[in-house]
Tab-separated table of C-alpha atoms in Angstrom:
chain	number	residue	atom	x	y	z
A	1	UNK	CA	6.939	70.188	38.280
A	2	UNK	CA	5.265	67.118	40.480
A	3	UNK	CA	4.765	65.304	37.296
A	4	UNK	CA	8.277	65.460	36.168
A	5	UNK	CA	10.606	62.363	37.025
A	6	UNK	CA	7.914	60.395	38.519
A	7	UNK	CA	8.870	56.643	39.612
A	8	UNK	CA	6.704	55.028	37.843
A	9	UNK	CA	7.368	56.511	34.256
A	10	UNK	CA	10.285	54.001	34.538
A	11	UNK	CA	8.443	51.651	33.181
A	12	UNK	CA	7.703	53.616	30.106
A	13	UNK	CA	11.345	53.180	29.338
A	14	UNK	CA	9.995	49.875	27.031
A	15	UNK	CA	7.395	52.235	25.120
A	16	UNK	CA	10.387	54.760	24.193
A	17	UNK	CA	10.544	53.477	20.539
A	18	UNK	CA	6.720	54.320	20.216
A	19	UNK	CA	6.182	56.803	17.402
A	20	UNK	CA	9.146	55.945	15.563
A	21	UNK	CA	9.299	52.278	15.839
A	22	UNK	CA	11.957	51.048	13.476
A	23	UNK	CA	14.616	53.326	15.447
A	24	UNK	CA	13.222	52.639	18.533
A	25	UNK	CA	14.159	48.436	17.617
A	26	UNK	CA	17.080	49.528	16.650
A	27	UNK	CA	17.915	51.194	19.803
A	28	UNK	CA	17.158	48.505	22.361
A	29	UNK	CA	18.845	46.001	19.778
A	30	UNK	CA	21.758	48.205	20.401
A	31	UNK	CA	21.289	48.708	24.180
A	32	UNK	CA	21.014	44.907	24.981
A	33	UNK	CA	23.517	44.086	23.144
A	34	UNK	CA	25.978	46.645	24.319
A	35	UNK	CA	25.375	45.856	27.836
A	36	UNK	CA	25.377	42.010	27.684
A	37	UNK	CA	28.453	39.988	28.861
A	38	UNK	CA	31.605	40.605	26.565
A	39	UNK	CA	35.174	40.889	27.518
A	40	UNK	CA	33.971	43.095	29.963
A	41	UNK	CA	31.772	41.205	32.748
A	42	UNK	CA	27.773	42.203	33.300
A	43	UNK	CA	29.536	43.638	36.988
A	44	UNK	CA	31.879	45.833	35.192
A	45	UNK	CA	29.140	47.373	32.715
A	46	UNK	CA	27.054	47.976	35.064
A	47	UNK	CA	29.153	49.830	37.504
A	48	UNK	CA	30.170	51.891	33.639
A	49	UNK	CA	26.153	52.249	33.524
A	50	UNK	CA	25.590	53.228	37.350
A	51	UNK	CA	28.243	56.094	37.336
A	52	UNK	CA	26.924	57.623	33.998
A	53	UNK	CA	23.937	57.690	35.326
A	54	UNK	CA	24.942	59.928	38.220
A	55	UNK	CA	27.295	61.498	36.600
A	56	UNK	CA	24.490	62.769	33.890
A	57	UNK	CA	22.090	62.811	36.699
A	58	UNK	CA	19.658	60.583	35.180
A	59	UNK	CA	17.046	59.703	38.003
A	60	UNK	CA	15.642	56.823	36.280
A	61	UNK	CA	18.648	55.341	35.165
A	62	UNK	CA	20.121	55.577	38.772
A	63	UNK	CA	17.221	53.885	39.830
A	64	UNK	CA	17.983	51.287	37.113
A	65	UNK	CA	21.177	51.004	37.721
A	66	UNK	CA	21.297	51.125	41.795
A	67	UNK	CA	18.801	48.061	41.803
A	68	UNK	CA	20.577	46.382	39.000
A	69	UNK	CA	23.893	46.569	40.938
A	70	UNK	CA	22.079	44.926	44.323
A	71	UNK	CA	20.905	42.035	42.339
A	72	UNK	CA	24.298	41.505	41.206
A	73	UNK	CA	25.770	41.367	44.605
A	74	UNK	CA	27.727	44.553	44.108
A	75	UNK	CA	28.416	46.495	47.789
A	76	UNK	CA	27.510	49.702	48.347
A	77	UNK	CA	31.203	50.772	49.008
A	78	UNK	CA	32.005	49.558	45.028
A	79	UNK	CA	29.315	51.248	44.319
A	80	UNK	CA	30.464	54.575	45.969
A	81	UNK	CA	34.368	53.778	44.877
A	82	UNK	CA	32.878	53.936	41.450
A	83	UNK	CA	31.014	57.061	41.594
A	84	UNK	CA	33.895	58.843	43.251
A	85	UNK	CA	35.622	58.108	39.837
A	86	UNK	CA	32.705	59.845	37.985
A	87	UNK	CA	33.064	62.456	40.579
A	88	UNK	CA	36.913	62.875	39.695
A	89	UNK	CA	36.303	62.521	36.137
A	90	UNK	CA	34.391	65.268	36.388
A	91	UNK	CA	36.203	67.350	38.569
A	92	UNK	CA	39.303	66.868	36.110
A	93	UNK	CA	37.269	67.467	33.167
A	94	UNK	CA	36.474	71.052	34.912
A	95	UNK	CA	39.859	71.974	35.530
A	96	UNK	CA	40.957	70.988	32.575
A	97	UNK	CA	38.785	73.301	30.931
A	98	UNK	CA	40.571	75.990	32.626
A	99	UNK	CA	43.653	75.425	30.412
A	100	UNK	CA	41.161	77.637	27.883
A	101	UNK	CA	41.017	80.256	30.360
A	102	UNK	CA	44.730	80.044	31.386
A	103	UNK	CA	46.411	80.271	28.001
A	104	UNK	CA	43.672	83.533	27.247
A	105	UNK	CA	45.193	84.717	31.032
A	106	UNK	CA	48.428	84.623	29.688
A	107	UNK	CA	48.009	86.041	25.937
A	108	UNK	CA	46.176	89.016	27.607
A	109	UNK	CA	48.568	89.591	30.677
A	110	UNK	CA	51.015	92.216	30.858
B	1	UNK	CA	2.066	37.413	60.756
B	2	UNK	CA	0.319	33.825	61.005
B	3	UNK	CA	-0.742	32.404	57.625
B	4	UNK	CA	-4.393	34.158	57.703
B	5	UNK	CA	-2.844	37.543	57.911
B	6	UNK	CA	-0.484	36.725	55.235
B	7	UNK	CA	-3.149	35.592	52.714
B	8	UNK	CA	-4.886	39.177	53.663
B	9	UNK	CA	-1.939	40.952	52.920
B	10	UNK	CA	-0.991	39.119	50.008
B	11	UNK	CA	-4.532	39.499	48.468
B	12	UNK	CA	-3.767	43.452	48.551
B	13	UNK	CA	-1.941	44.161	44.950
B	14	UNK	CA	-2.982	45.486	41.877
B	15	UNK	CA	-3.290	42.478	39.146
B	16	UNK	CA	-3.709	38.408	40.872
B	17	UNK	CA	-1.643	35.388	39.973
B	18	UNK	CA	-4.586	34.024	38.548
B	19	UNK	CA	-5.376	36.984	36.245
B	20	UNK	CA	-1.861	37.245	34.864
B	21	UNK	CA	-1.917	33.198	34.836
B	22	UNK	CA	-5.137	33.503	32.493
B	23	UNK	CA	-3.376	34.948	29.730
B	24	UNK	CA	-0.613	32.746	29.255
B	25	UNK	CA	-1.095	29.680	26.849
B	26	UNK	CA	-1.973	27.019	29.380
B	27	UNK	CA	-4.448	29.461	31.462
B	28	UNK	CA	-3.280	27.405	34.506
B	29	UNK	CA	-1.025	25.748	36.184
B	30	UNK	CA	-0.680	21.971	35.930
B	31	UNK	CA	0.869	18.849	37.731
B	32	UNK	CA	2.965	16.816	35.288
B	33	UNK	CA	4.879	13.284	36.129
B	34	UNK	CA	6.118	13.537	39.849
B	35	UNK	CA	9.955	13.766	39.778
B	36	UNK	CA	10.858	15.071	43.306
B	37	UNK	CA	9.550	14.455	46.350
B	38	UNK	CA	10.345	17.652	48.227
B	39	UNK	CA	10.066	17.034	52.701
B	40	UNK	CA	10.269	20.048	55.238
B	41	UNK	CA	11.485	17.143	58.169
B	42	UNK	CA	11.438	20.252	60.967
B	43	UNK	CA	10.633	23.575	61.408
B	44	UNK	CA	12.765	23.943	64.243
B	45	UNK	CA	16.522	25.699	63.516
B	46	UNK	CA	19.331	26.867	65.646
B	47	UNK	CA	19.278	30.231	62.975
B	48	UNK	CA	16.553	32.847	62.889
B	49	UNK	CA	17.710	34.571	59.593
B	50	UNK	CA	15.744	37.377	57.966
B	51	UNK	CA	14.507	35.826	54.986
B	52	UNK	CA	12.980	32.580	56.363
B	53	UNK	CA	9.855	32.095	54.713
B	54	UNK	CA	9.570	29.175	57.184
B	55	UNK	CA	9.933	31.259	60.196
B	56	UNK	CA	12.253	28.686	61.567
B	57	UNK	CA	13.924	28.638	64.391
B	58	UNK	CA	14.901	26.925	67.984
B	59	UNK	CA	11.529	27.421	69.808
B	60	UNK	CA	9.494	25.411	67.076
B	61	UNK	CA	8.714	22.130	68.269
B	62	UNK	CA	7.299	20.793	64.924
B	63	UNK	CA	9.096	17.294	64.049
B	64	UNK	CA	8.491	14.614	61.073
B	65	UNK	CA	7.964	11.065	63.144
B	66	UNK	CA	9.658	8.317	62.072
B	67	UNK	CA	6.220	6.948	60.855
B	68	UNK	CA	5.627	9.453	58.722
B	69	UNK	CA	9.267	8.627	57.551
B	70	UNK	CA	8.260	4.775	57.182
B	71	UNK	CA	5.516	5.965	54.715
B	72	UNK	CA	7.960	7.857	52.561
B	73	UNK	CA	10.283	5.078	52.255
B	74	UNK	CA	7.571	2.950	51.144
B	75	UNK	CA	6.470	5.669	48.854
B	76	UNK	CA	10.107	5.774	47.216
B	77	UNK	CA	9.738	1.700	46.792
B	78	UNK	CA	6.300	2.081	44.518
B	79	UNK	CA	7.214	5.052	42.698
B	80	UNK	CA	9.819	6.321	40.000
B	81	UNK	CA	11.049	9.710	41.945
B	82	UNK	CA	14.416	10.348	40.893
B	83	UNK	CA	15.158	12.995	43.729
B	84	UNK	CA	14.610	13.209	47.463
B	85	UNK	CA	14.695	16.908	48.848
B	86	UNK	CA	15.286	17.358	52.388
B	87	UNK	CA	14.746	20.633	54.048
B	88	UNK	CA	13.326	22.352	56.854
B	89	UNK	CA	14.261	24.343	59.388
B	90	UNK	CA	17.611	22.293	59.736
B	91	UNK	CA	17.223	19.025	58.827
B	92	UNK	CA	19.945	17.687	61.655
B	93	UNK	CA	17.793	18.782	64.329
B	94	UNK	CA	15.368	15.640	63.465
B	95	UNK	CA	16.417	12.618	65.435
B	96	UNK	CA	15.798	10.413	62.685
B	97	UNK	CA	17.617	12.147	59.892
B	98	UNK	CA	20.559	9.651	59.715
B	99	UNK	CA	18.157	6.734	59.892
B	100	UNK	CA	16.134	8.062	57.112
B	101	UNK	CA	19.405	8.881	54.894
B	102	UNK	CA	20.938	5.116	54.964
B	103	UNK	CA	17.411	3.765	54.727
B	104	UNK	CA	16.794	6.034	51.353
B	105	UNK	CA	19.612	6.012	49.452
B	106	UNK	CA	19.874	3.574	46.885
B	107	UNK	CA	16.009	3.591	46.354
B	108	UNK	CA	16.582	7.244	44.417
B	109	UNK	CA	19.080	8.485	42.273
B	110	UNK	CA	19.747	11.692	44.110
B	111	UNK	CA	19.054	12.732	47.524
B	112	UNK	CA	20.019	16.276	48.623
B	113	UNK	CA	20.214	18.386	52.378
B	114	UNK	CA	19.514	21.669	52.608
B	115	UNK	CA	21.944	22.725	55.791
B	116	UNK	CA	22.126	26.079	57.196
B	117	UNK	CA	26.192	25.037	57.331
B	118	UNK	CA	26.730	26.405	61.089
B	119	UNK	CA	24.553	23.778	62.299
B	120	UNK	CA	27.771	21.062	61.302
B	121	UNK	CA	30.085	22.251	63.207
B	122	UNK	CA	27.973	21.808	66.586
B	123	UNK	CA	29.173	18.978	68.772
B	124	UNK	CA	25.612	17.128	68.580
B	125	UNK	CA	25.523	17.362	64.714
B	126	UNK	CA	29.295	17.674	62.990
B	127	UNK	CA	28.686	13.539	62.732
B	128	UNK	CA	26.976	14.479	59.543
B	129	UNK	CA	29.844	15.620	57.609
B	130	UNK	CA	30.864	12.200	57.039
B	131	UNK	CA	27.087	10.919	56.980
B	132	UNK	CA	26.638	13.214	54.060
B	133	UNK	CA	30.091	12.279	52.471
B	134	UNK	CA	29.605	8.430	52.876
B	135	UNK	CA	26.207	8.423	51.334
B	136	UNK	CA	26.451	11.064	48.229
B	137	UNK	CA	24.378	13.363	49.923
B	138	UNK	CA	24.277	16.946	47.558
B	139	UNK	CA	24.087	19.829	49.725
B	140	UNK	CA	22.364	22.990	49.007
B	141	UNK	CA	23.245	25.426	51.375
B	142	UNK	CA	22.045	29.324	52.624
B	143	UNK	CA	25.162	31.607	51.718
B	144	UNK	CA	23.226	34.725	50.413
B	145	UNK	CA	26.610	36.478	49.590
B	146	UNK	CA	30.457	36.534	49.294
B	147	UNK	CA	30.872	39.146	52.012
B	148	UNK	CA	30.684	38.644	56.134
B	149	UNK	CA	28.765	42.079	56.517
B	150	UNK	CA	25.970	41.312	53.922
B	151	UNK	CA	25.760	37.607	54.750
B	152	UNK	CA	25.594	38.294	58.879
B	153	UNK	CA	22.993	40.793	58.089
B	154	UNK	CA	20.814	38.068	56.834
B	155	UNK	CA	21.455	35.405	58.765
B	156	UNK	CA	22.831	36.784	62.143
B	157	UNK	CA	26.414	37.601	63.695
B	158	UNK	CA	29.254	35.149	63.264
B	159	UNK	CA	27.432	32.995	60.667
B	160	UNK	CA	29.536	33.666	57.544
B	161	UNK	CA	33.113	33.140	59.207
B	162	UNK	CA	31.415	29.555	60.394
B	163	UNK	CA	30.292	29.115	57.127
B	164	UNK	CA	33.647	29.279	56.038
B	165	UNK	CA	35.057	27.227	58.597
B	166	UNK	CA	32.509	24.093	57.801
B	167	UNK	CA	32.415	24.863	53.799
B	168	UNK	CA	36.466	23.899	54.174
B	169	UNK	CA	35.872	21.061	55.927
B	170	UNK	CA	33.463	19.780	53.015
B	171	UNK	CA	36.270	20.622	50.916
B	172	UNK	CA	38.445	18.314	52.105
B	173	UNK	CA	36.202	15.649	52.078
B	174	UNK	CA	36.129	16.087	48.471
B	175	UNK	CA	32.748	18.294	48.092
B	176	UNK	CA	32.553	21.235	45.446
B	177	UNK	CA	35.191	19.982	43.529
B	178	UNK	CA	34.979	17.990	40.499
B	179	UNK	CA	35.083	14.266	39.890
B	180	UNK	CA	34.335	13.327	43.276
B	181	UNK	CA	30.771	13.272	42.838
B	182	UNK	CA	30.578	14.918	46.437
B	183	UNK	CA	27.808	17.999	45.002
B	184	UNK	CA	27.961	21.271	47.068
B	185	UNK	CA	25.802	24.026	46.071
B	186	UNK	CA	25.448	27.111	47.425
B	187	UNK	CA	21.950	29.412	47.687
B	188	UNK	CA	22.268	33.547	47.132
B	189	UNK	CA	19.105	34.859	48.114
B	190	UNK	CA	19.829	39.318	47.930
B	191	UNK	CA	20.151	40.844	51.092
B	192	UNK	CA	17.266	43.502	50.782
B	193	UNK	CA	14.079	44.135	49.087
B	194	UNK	CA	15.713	43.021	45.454
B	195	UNK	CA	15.466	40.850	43.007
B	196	UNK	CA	18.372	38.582	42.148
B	197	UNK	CA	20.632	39.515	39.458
B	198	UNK	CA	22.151	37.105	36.732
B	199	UNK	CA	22.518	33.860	37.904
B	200	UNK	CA	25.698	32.996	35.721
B	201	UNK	CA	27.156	36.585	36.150
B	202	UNK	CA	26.660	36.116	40.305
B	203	UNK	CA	27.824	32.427	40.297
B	204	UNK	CA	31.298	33.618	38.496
B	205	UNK	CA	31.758	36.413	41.376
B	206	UNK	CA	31.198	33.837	43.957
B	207	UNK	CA	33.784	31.447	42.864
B	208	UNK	CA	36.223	34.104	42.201
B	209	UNK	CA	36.189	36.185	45.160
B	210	UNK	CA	35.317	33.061	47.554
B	211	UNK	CA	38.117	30.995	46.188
B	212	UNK	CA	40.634	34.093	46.246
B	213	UNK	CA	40.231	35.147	49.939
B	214	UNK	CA	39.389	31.680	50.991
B	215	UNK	CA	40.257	29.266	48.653
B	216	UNK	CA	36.823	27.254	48.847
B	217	UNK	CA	35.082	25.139	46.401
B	218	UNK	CA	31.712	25.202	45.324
B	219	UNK	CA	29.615	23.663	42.499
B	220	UNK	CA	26.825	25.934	41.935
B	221	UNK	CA	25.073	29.256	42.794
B	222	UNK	CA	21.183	28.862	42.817
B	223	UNK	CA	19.989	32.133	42.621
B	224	UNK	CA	16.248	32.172	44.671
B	225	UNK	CA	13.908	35.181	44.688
B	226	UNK	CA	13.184	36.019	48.226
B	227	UNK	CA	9.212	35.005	48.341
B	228	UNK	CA	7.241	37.260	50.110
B	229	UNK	CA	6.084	34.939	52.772
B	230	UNK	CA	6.748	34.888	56.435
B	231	UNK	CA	9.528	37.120	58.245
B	232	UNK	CA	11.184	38.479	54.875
B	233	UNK	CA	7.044	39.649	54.132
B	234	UNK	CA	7.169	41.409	57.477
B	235	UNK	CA	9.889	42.867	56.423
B	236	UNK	CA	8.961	44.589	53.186
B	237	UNK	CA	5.795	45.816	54.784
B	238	UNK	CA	8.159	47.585	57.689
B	239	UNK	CA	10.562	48.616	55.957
B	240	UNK	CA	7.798	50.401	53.185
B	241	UNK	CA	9.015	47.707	50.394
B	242	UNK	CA	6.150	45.608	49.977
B	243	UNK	CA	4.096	47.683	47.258
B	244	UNK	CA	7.483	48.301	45.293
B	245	UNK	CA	8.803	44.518	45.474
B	246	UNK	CA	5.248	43.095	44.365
B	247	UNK	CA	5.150	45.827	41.826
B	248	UNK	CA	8.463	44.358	40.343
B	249	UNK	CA	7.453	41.026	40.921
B	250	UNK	CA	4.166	41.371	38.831
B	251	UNK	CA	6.256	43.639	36.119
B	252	UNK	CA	8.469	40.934	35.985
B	253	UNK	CA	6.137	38.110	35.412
B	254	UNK	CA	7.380	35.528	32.611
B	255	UNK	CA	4.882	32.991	30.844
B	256	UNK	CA	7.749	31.042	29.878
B	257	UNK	CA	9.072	30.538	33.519
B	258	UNK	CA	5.527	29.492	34.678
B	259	UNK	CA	5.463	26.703	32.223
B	260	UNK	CA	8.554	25.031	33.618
B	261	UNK	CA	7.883	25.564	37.779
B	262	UNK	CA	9.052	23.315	39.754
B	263	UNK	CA	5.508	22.776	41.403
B	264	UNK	CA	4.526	20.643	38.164
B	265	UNK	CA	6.793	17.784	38.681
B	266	UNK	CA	7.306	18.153	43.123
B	267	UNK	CA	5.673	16.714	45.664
B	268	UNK	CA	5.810	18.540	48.860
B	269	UNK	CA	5.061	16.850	52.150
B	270	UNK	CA	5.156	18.857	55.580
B	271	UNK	CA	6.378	17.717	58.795
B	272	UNK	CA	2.467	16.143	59.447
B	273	UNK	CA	2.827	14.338	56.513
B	274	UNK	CA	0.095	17.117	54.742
B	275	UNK	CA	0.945	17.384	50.921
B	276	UNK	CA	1.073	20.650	49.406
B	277	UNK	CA	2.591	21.630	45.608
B	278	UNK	CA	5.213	23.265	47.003
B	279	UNK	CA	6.846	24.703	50.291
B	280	UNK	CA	5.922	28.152	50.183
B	281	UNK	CA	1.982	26.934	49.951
B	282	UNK	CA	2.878	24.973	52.972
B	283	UNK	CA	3.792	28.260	55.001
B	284	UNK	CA	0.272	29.548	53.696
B	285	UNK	CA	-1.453	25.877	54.801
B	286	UNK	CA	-2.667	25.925	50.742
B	287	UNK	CA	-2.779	22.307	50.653
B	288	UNK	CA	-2.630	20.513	47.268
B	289	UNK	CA	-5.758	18.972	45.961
B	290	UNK	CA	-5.682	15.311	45.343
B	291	UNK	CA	-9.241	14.972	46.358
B	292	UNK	CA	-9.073	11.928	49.323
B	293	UNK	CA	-5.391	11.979	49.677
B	294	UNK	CA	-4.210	14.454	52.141
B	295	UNK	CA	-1.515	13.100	53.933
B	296	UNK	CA	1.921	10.565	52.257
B	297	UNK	CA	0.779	8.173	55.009
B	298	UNK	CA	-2.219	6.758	52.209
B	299	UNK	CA	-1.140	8.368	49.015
B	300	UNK	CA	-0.902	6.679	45.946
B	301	UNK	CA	1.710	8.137	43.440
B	302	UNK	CA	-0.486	6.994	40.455
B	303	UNK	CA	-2.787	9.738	41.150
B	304	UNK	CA	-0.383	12.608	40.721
B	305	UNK	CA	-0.334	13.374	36.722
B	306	UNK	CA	-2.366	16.207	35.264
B	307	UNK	CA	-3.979	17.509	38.353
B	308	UNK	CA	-5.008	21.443	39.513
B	309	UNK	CA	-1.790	23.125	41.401
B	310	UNK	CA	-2.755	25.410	44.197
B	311	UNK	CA	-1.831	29.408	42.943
B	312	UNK	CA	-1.747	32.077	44.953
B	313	UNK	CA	-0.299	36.040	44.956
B	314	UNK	CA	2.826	34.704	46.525
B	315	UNK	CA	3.051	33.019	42.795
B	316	UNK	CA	4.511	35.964	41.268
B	317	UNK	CA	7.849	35.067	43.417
B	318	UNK	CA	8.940	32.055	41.234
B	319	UNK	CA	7.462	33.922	37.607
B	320	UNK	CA	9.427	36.932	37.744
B	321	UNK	CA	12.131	37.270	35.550
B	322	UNK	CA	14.175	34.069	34.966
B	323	UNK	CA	11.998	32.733	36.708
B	324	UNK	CA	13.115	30.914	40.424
B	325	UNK	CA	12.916	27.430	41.798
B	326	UNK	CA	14.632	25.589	44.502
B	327	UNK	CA	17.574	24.710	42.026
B	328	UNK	CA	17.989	28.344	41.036
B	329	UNK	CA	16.863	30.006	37.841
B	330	UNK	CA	14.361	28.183	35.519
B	331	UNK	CA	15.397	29.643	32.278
């Protein structure tokens, strides 16, 4: 398992469209430009980008993403405001998953 | 860390300056028509903040003389430099700063201070407020973010809510804002072991939170990479940043941000009058080599064109990314 999620394979991120090359362009053509400055600021997407990341527990891209907030002068309390709304996201998307199990509660209830 | 033990530790990283240097187009690095004459007047400062790559601060004793001065001014009367850069330390704490101002301008076409702020509003020293306002004077200052916690962390306790205090004061004497021609710039260096971010994405935040909780004006955001050099190099190697930040650094390196450093077209000159290609290979004592000039007191400005720049590891600070200068981003 040592070899899994090491730092450095971070860097391999640019080599991901290796193997199936016209894809892979297409990807990071896709990538830079959805994360470039639009009517939403490079601040705002990143913050988007940062929570994902933890959110889907990606340890590279909250590496990415982390750093990538510093250098845009974002503080570590947005930083933690913004994952509490992944963590409430998610929290809401569990419960309201439970409005599956309720309505079968109440079908099969005496 | 004195400069000897800085070389040493700089000389520890996977891939030189030099190497990466070699496979860019040019294969080195180049003086081209001198443009700015770049002079550290002090090394002594009423701050010690974190990042100096000066190690400034108030026990340093070292001072430009006014001879040294009398050589730059004749300097400025033989050659075509368009911009006079004045840094140190802080500037004000030379004797013969306002002396050297009046006696400069009008021989170049821009003359800027770099001014840790705090230092203005200090009995001794607020006289150069209007010094800097009568004469045009473009000020660059140190404000490496929009919050007091980050900022004090940098540059000690107190310092941002002074900042504030003195960056009004310029306001109302007409600096930051536009059409007076009164240029105030401020300097983000990030608070930590990162690289700076966007340069126009940073300089919008600034304004916008800066002028809604203070209501200050401000030209520009420069956006400098914190070169690992002096107390901010100590300070990667304690804090167990150095091998990452270096790694990044070298990552990062851009052959089209080497081609336009500032080192091509600056003359740096120390407070001995020593010339170097820029200030950071002053704080490493990597003087320039213009063969039998070494110090402004006997050099001729002729000889400046098309001659080897001194590169070291440190290099890979102003290459990474966009690239970083003293005005900010290259690219």
């Amino acid at each position: 398992m040592s070899d899994y999620f090491e730092k450095k394979d971070l860097v391999d991120f640019a080599n991901i469209g290796e193997y199936a090359e016209e894809e892979g362009g297409k990807f990071f053509e896709y990538y830079g430009k959805s994360m470039s400055e639009g009517k939403l600021s490079k601040r705002e997407k990143c913050l988007i980008a940062l929570t994902i990341a933890v959110v889907q527990k990606c340890p590279y891209c909250i590496d990415a993403y982390t750093n990538e907030s510093l250098k845009l002068g974002i503080t570590k309390e947005e930083m933690m405001e913004a994952i509490h709304v992944g963590a409430s996201m998610q929290a809401g998307i569990v419960l309201a998953h439970s409005t599956q199990m309720r309505k079968i509660i109440k079908k099969k209830e005496m | 860390m004195n400069f000897r033990e800085q070389l040493e530790t700089l000389a520890d990283i996977k891939h030189s300056f030099v190497e990466k240097l070699s496979e860019t187009e040019s294969k080195t690095l180049r003086t081209s028509k001198l443009e700015i004459l770049q002079l550290n007047i002090t090394r002594k400062c009423n701050l010690q903040c974190k990042h100096c790559h000066v190690s400034a601060g108030p026990d340093r004793q070292e001072l430009m003389s006014k001879a040294k001065f009398e050589s730059i001014l004749e300097l400025l009367d033989k050659a075509d430099i368009s911009t006079l850069d004045i840094t140190g330390g802080a500037p004000e704490m030379n004797p013969h700063l306002e002396w050297f101002i009046r006696s400069a301008s009008g021989k170049v076409e821009r003359i800027i201070v770099r001014s840790n702020l705090v230092i203005l509003k200090e009995e001794e020293f607020k006289k150069y407020i209007k010094i800097y306002s009568e004469n045009k004077i473009e000020i660059v200052a140190s404000l490496p973010h929009f919050t007091e916690n980050l900022t004090d962390r940098m540059r000690g306790s107190g310092i941002f809510s002074t900042s504030i205090e003195v960056i009004k004061e310029l306001n109302t004497e007409g600096y930051g804002k536009n059409g007076t021609g009164k240029v105030l710039n401020f300097v983000h260096n990030p608070v930590g072991a990162i690289l700076p971010g966007d340069q126009n994405a940073l300089e919008t935040e600034f304004k916008k939170r800066l002028m809604d909780l203070y209501g200050i004006h401000f030209n520009n955001l420069f956006c400098i990479t914190n070169m690992p050099l002096g107390r901010y190099l100590e300070y990667l190697k304690k804090s167990d940043n150095y091998e990452d930040y270096m790694d990044e650094l070298i990552c990062s390196f851009n052959p089209a941000a080497a081609e336009s450093l500032m080192c091509k077209n600056t003359l740096n000159v120390s407070w001995d009058g020593k010339l170097y290609n820029c200030d950071f290979n002053q704080m490493l004592e990597l003087e320039a080599d213009f063969e039998k000039f070494s110090n402004i007191t006997d050099f001729d400005p002729s000889y400046f064109e098309d001659k080897m720049i001194s590169v070291g590891n440190h290099c890979f600070g102003c290459t990474a990314g966009s690239g970083s200068s003293c005005q900010g981003t290259i690219e």
